Short mmCIF file of N, CA and C in Angstrom, two decimals:
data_model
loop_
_atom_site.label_atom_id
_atom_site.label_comp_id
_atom_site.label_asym_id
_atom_site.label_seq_id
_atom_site.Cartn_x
_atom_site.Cartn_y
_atom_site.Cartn_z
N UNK A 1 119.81 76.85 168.12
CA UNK A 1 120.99 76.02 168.02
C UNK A 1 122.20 76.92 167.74
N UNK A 2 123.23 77.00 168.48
CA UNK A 2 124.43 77.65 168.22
C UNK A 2 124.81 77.05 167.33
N UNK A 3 125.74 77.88 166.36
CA UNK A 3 126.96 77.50 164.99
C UNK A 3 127.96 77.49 165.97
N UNK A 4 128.84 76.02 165.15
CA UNK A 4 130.00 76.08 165.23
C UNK A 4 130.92 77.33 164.80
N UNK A 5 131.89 77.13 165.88
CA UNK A 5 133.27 78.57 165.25
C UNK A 5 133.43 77.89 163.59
N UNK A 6 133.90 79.22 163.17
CA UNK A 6 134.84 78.63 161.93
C UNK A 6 135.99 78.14 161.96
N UNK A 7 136.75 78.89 162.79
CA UNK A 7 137.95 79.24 163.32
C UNK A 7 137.99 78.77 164.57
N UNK A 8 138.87 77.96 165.19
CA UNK A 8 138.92 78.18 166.92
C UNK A 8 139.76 78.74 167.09
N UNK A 9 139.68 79.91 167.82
CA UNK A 9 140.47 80.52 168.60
C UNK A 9 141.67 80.07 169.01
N UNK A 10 143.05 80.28 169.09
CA UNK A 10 143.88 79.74 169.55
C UNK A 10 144.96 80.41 170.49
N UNK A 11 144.84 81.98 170.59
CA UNK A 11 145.52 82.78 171.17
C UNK A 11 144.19 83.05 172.63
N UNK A 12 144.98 82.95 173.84
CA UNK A 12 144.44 83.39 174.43
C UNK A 12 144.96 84.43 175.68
N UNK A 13 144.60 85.34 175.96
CA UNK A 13 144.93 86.85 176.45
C UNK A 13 144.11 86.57 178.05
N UNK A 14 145.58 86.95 179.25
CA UNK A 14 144.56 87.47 180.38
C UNK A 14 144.49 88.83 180.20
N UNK A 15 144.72 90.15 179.76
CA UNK A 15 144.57 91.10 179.62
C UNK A 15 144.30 91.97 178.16
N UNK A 16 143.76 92.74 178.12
CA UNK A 16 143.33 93.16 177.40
C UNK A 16 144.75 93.54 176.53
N UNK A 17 144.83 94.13 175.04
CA UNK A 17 145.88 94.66 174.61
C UNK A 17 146.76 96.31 175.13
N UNK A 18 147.95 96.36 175.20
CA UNK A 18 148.29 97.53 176.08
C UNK A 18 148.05 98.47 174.71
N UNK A 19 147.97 99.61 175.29
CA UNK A 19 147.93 100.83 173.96
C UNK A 19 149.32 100.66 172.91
N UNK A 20 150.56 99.95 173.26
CA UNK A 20 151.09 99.73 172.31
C UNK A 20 150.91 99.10 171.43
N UNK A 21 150.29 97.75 171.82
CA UNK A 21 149.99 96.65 170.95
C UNK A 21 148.88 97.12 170.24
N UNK A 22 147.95 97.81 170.52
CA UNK A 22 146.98 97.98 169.52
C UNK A 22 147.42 99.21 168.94
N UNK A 23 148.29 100.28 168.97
CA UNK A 23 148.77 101.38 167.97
C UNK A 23 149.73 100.13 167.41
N UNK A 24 150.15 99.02 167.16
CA UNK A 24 151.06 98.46 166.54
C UNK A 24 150.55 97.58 165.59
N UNK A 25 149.45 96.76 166.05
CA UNK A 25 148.26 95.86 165.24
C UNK A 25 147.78 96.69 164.28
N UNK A 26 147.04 98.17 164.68
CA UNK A 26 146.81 98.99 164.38
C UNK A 26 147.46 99.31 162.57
N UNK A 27 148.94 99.69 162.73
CA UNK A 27 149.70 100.06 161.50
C UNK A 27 149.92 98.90 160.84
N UNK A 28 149.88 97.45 161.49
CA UNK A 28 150.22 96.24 160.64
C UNK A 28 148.79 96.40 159.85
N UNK A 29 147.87 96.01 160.10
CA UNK A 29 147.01 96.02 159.42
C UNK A 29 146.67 97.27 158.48
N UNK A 30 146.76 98.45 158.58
CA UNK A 30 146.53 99.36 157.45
C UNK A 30 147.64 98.91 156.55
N UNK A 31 149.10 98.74 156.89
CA UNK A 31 149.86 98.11 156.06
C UNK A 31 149.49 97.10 154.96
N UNK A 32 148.93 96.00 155.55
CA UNK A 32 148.46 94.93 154.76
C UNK A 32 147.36 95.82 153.53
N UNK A 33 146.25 96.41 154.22
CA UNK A 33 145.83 96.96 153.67
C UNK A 33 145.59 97.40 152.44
N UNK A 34 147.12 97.89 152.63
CA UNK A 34 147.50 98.60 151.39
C UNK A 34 148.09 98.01 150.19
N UNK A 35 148.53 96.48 150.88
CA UNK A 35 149.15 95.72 149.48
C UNK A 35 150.46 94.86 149.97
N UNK A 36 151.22 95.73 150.92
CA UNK A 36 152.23 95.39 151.37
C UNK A 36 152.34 93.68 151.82
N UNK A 37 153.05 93.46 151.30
CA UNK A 37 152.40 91.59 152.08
C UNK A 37 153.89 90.61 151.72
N UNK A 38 154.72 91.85 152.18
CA UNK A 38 156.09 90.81 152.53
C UNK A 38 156.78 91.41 153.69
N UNK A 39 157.85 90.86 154.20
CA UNK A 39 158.20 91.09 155.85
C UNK A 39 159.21 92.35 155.39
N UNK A 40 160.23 92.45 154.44
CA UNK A 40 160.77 94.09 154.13
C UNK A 40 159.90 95.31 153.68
N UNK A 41 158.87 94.80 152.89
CA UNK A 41 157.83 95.70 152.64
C UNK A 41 157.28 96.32 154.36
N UNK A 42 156.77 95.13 154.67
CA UNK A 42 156.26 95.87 156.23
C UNK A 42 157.05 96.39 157.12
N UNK A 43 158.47 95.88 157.02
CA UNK A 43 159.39 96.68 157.75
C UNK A 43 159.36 98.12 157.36
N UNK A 44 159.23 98.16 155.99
CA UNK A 44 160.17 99.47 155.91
C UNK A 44 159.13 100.43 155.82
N UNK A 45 157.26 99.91 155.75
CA UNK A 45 156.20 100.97 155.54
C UNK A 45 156.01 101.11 156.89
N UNK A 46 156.21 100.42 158.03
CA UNK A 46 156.21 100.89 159.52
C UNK A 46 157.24 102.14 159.55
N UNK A 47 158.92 101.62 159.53
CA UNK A 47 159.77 103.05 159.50
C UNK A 47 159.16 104.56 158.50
N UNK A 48 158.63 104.04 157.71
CA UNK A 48 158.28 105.35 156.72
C UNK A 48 156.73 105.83 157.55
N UNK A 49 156.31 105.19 158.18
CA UNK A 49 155.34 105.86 159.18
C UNK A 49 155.80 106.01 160.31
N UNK A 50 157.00 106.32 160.41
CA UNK A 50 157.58 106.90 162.08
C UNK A 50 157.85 105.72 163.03
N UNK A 51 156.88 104.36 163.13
CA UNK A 51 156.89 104.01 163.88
C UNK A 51 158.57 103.15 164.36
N UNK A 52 158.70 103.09 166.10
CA UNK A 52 159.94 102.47 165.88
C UNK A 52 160.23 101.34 166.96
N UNK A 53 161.00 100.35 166.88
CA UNK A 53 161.01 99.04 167.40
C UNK A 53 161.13 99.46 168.83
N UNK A 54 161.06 98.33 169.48
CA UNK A 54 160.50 98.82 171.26
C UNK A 54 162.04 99.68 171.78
N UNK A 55 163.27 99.08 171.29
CA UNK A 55 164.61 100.21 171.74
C UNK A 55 164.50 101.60 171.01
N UNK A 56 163.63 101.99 170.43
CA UNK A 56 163.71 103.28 169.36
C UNK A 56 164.37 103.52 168.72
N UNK A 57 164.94 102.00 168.15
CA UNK A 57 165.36 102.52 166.83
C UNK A 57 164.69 102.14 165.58
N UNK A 58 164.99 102.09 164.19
CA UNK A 58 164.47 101.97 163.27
C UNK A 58 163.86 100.19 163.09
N UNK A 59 162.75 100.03 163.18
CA UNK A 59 162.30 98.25 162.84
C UNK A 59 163.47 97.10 161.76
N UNK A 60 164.05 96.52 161.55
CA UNK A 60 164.79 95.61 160.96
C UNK A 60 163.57 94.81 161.13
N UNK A 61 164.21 93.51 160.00
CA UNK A 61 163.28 92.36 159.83
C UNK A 61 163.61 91.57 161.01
N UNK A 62 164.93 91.22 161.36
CA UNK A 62 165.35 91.08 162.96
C UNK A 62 164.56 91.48 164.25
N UNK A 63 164.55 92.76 164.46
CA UNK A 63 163.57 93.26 165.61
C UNK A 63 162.06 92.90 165.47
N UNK A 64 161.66 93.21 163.98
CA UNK A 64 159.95 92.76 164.04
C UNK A 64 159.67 91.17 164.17
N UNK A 65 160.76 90.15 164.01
CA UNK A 65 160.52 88.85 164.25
C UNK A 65 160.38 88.56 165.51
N UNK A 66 161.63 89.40 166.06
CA UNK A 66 161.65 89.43 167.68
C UNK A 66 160.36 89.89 168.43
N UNK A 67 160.05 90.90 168.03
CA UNK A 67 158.91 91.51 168.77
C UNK A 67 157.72 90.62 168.71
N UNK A 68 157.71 90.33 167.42
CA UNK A 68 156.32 89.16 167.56
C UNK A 68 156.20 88.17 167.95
N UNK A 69 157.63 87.29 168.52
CA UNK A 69 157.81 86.67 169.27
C UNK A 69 157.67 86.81 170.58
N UNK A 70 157.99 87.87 171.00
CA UNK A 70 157.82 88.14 172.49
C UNK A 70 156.36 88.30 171.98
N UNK A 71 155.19 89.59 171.75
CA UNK A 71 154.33 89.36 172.06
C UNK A 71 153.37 88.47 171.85
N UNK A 72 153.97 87.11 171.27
CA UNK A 72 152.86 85.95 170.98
C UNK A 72 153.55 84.86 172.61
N UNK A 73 154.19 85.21 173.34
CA UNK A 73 154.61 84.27 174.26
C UNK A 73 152.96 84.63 175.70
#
């Protein structure tokens, strides 16, 4: 007898993640990780790990709302 999900799924993907999105999932989650668990905290432990918003510049709480907006569309 199969188990029910716990969870249903609700995101669904025709393609796999591009190497950005998973070097980006990637640092969110070691972020969390670490403790960080507010949206300036994660802004600013992404910039302090180099990483930078899709125009190359430094992440704002602005751009990372944006970005996760686009990639949840």
């Amino acid at each position: 007898m199969e188990s029910p999900l716990y969870l249903e799924p609700m995101q669904t993907r025709d393609e796999p993640p591009t190497p950005y999105e998973r070097k980006l999932a990637g640092l969110i989650h070691a972020i969390f990780s670490e403790g960080h668990e507010t949206l300036p905290a994660l802004v600013g432990a992404l910039n302090e790990r180099g990483s930078t918003a899709p125009d190359g510049s430094e992440w704002t709480e602005e751009t990372f709302r944006a970005e996760m907006r686009r990639l949840g569309e």
